[in-house]
Tab-separated table of C-alpha atoms in Angstrom:
chain	number	residue	atom	x	y	z
A	1	UNK	CA	-0.048	0.005	0.000
A	2	UNK	CA	1.615	3.350	-0.937
A	3	UNK	CA	-0.730	5.644	0.563
A	4	UNK	CA	-0.852	7.516	3.699
A	5	UNK	CA	-1.214	5.319	6.671
A	6	UNK	CA	-2.102	6.061	10.148
A	7	UNK	CA	-2.045	4.172	13.482
A	8	UNK	CA	-4.087	3.368	15.375
A	9	UNK	CA	-7.312	3.693	13.702
A	10	UNK	CA	-9.435	3.800	16.695
A	11	UNK	CA	-8.296	4.973	20.206
A	12	UNK	CA	-10.467	5.141	23.369
A	13	UNK	CA	-8.991	6.581	26.305
A	14	UNK	CA	-9.885	8.152	29.710
A	15	UNK	CA	-9.649	11.832	30.389
A	16	UNK	CA	-6.383	12.686	31.668
A	17	UNK	CA	-4.403	10.194	29.997
A	18	UNK	CA	-1.801	10.811	27.197
A	19	UNK	CA	-2.174	9.645	23.581
A	20	UNK	CA	0.105	9.442	20.798
A	21	UNK	CA	-0.729	8.882	17.038
A	22	UNK	CA	1.477	7.987	14.087
A	23	UNK	CA	1.425	8.923	10.400
A	24	UNK	CA	3.415	7.371	7.685
A	25	UNK	CA	3.191	9.676	4.582
A	26	UNK	CA	3.582	8.701	1.083
A	27	UNK	CA	7.277	7.874	0.706
A	28	UNK	CA	8.536	10.507	-1.564
A	29	UNK	CA	6.325	13.354	-0.037
A	30	UNK	CA	8.272	15.913	1.991
A	31	UNK	CA	5.356	17.707	3.295
A	32	UNK	CA	3.071	16.439	5.940
A	33	UNK	CA	0.015	17.880	7.643
A	34	UNK	CA	-2.217	17.258	10.659
A	35	UNK	CA	-5.898	17.932	10.758
A	36	UNK	CA	-8.826	17.439	13.187
A	37	UNK	CA	-12.357	16.785	12.192
A	38	UNK	CA	-15.287	16.730	14.474
A	39	UNK	CA	-18.725	15.494	13.546
A	40	UNK	CA	-20.534	17.700	11.049
A	41	UNK	CA	-17.453	19.890	10.490
A	42	UNK	CA	-14.903	19.896	7.871
A	43	UNK	CA	-11.284	19.027	8.712
A	44	UNK	CA	-9.413	21.905	10.557
A	45	UNK	CA	-5.658	22.485	10.016
A	46	UNK	CA	-3.512	21.735	13.058
A	47	UNK	CA	0.313	21.853	11.930
A	48	UNK	CA	2.550	21.486	8.902
A	49	UNK	CA	5.921	19.885	8.435
A	50	UNK	CA	8.096	20.343	5.427
A	51	UNK	CA	10.782	17.616	5.973
A	52	UNK	CA	11.686	17.523	9.688
A	53	UNK	CA	10.961	21.195	10.230
A	54	UNK	CA	7.514	22.175	11.856
A	55	UNK	CA	6.608	25.274	9.875
A	56	UNK	CA	3.290	26.463	11.003
A	57	UNK	CA	0.892	25.456	14.057
A	58	UNK	CA	-2.660	26.492	14.327
A	59	UNK	CA	-3.939	28.391	17.360
A	60	UNK	CA	-6.077	25.058	17.793
A	61	UNK	CA	-3.073	23.325	18.788
A	62	UNK	CA	-3.023	24.011	22.551
A	63	UNK	CA	0.048	23.467	24.665
A	64	UNK	CA	-1.152	19.832	25.216
A	65	UNK	CA	-0.489	18.981	21.707
A	66	UNK	CA	2.801	18.332	20.209
A	67	UNK	CA	3.904	16.952	16.872
A	68	UNK	CA	7.183	15.794	15.645
A	69	UNK	CA	8.717	14.512	12.431
A	70	UNK	CA	12.209	13.581	13.585
A	71	UNK	CA	13.687	12.181	10.358
A	72	UNK	CA	11.441	13.969	7.933
A	73	UNK	CA	9.668	10.577	7.241
A	74	UNK	CA	6.857	9.515	9.721
A	75	UNK	CA	5.134	11.880	12.218
A	76	UNK	CA	3.700	11.556	15.684
A	77	UNK	CA	1.031	13.657	17.349
A	78	UNK	CA	0.849	13.504	21.017
A	79	UNK	CA	-1.990	14.860	23.235
A	80	UNK	CA	-1.111	15.135	26.925
A	81	UNK	CA	-3.900	15.286	29.576
A	82	UNK	CA	-6.720	14.439	27.259
A	83	UNK	CA	-10.058	16.309	27.778
A	84	UNK	CA	-13.435	15.183	26.369
A	85	UNK	CA	-13.298	18.034	23.874
A	86	UNK	CA	-10.285	16.342	22.177
A	87	UNK	CA	-12.581	13.386	20.883
A	88	UNK	CA	-12.306	13.804	17.135
A	89	UNK	CA	-10.977	12.365	14.039
A	90	UNK	CA	-7.312	13.236	13.544
A	91	UNK	CA	-6.188	13.216	9.851
A	92	UNK	CA	-2.851	13.286	8.506
A	93	UNK	CA	-2.054	14.357	4.954
A	94	UNK	CA	0.957	14.405	2.726
A	95	UNK	CA	1.925	16.165	-0.140
A	96	UNK	CA	5.050	16.126	-2.519
A	97	UNK	CA	7.044	18.855	-4.194
A	98	UNK	CA	5.653	20.637	-7.248
A	99	UNK	CA	3.955	23.711	-8.504
A	100	UNK	CA	2.487	25.550	-5.721
A	101	UNK	CA	-0.718	26.393	-7.556
A	102	UNK	CA	-1.580	22.522	-7.537
A	103	UNK	CA	-1.256	21.280	-4.119
A	104	UNK	CA	-3.373	18.162	-3.747
A	105	UNK	CA	-2.910	16.661	-0.255
A	106	UNK	CA	-3.547	12.971	0.003
A	107	UNK	CA	-5.199	12.040	3.287
A	108	UNK	CA	-4.651	8.928	5.521
A	109	UNK	CA	-7.622	7.097	6.815
A	110	UNK	CA	-7.496	8.932	10.189
A	111	UNK	CA	-7.277	7.979	13.866
A	112	UNK	CA	-10.552	8.164	15.696
A	113	UNK	CA	-9.977	9.460	19.261
A	114	UNK	CA	-12.804	8.948	22.007
A	115	UNK	CA	-12.053	10.470	25.298
A	116	UNK	CA	-14.274	9.056	28.108
B	1	UNK	CA	-17.787	34.747	9.744
B	2	UNK	CA	-16.409	31.344	8.631
B	3	UNK	CA	-13.655	31.586	6.055
B	4	UNK	CA	-15.329	28.969	3.814
B	5	UNK	CA	-19.079	28.744	3.679
B	6	UNK	CA	-21.289	26.115	1.957
B	7	UNK	CA	-24.998	25.444	1.281
B	8	UNK	CA	-26.477	23.729	4.208
B	9	UNK	CA	-27.469	20.265	3.603
B	10	UNK	CA	-28.539	17.639	3.109
B	11	UNK	CA	-29.547	17.453	-0.601
B	12	UNK	CA	-31.748	14.553	-1.095
B	13	UNK	CA	-32.155	13.961	-4.989
B	14	UNK	CA	-33.402	11.167	-7.276
B	15	UNK	CA	-31.006	9.288	-9.699
B	16	UNK	CA	-30.452	11.193	-12.773
B	17	UNK	CA	-30.993	14.553	-11.232
B	18	UNK	CA	-28.829	17.565	-11.522
B	19	UNK	CA	-27.531	19.071	-8.454
B	20	UNK	CA	-25.563	22.320	-7.609
B	21	UNK	CA	-23.449	22.996	-4.686
B	22	UNK	CA	-22.334	26.576	-3.763
B	23	UNK	CA	-19.503	27.852	-1.742
B	24	UNK	CA	-18.141	31.368	-0.706
B	25	UNK	CA	-14.771	32.249	0.704
B	26	UNK	CA	-13.718	35.325	2.663
B	27	UNK	CA	-10.094	35.604	2.037
B	28	UNK	CA	-9.260	37.243	-1.300
B	29	UNK	CA	-5.623	35.964	-0.944
B	30	UNK	CA	-6.695	32.389	-1.489
B	31	UNK	CA	-4.818	30.868	-4.377
B	32	UNK	CA	-6.168	27.497	-5.005
B	33	UNK	CA	-9.698	26.050	-4.978
B	34	UNK	CA	-10.797	22.389	-4.695
B	35	UNK	CA	-13.853	20.214	-4.220
B	36	UNK	CA	-13.111	17.188	-2.102
B	37	UNK	CA	-15.486	14.193	-1.577
B	38	UNK	CA	-15.652	12.488	1.820
B	39	UNK	CA	-17.606	9.197	2.206
B	40	UNK	CA	-19.101	8.341	5.569
B	41	UNK	CA	-16.342	7.722	8.141
B	42	UNK	CA	-13.802	7.771	5.439
B	43	UNK	CA	-11.081	10.434	4.784
B	44	UNK	CA	-11.520	13.230	2.227
B	45	UNK	CA	-10.466	12.585	-1.375
B	46	UNK	CA	-9.778	15.056	-4.054
B	47	UNK	CA	-12.661	15.351	-6.670
B	48	UNK	CA	-11.355	18.207	-8.635
B	49	UNK	CA	-9.460	21.436	-8.659
B	50	UNK	CA	-11.344	24.539	-9.664
B	51	UNK	CA	-9.903	27.137	-12.210
B	52	UNK	CA	-11.017	30.584	-13.036
B	53	UNK	CA	-11.847	29.235	-16.599
B	54	UNK	CA	-14.199	26.752	-15.302
B	55	UNK	CA	-13.336	22.970	-15.666
B	56	UNK	CA	-15.346	19.763	-16.332
B	57	UNK	CA	-14.472	16.158	-15.423
B	58	UNK	CA	-17.240	13.987	-16.992
B	59	UNK	CA	-20.535	14.590	-15.080
B	60	UNK	CA	-18.850	17.204	-12.721
B	61	UNK	CA	-18.301	20.810	-13.588
B	62	UNK	CA	-16.581	23.317	-11.338
B	63	UNK	CA	-16.618	27.071	-11.546
B	64	UNK	CA	-14.726	29.827	-9.970
B	65	UNK	CA	-15.611	33.551	-9.538
B	66	UNK	CA	-12.748	35.351	-7.998
B	67	UNK	CA	-14.561	38.730	-8.100
B	68	UNK	CA	-17.536	37.349	-6.007
B	69	UNK	CA	-15.193	34.802	-4.222
B	70	UNK	CA	-17.776	32.124	-5.153
B	71	UNK	CA	-17.156	28.561	-6.014
B	72	UNK	CA	-19.671	26.107	-7.378
B	73	UNK	CA	-19.968	22.373	-8.309
B	74	UNK	CA	-22.507	21.068	-10.509
B	75	UNK	CA	-23.231	17.083	-10.899
B	76	UNK	CA	-25.224	15.984	-13.704
B	77	UNK	CA	-26.937	12.670	-14.182
B	78	UNK	CA	-26.597	11.729	-10.332
B	79	UNK	CA	-25.833	8.192	-9.448
B	80	UNK	CA	-26.307	6.467	-6.253
B	81	UNK	CA	-22.507	6.331	-5.968
B	82	UNK	CA	-22.405	10.246	-5.767
B	83	UNK	CA	-23.845	9.953	-2.349
B	84	UNK	CA	-21.206	11.559	-0.026
B	85	UNK	CA	-20.243	14.928	1.747
B	86	UNK	CA	-18.934	17.406	-0.776
B	87	UNK	CA	-16.355	19.732	0.892
B	88	UNK	CA	-15.367	23.090	-0.682
B	89	UNK	CA	-11.666	23.881	0.004
B	90	UNK	CA	-9.531	26.876	-0.313
B	91	UNK	CA	-5.726	27.095	-0.043
B	92	UNK	CA	-3.143	29.728	0.616
B	93	UNK	CA	0.219	28.298	0.070
B	94	UNK	CA	0.434	25.035	2.256
B	95	UNK	CA	-2.715	25.357	4.313
B	96	UNK	CA	-6.200	23.894	3.200
B	97	UNK	CA	-9.288	25.417	4.717
B	98	UNK	CA	-12.463	23.254	4.383
B	99	UNK	CA	-15.995	24.184	4.503
B	100	UNK	CA	-18.254	22.157	6.658
B	101	UNK	CA	-19.454	20.145	3.759
B	102	UNK	CA	-22.855	19.350	2.141
B	103	UNK	CA	-24.210	15.972	2.285
B	104	UNK	CA	-25.703	14.653	-0.820
B	105	UNK	CA	-28.005	11.353	-0.919
B	106	UNK	CA	-28.961	10.076	-4.338
B	107	UNK	CA	-32.064	8.268	-3.991
B	108	UNK	CA	-33.069	5.245	-6.266
């Protein structure tokens, strides 16, 4: 499978626990994005990496959230001290280099987080 | 005001019908425009990019009016398999901004 993969696909946790999600982008893609999607809403941008550098973070990304892409390949998103409001689908997307006017992002299947 | 606003759904249409979705965006600096399709509990997938000159892909036609900051998607001869949520998306450099989406149900 050469698409974007995410693990785990589902995570149920208790409030206050820490969780970590992993994203493996399409292998030749140097750009990686994290989004969050809640029921009835479109995905909302969280953060963006170009290679290993985190170039942008949304105001949605509170201090409890941290994302890394240590070797410019896979990425992890960690949420500390989870709250019920963190329950959402966390989507990862990747994009290769190319003309900036055509910037299709390919999405992974997402990790569905439920905080009890 | 939301940066990308779409028609509220849902749209329930019979097979073979023509259906149009509208979208407006607020940031005039937006550079690229797309329609994504999202099936229930699945990830969004690119349906088509939208260009100022308008573009067509089979039964799907997309239009962009930069002056009015308006984007549209027309689906002709609807199929059952078109049932999904359609997301209007605008982009400034790296970041995609999504609308809430409009749910389409095509009924036999």
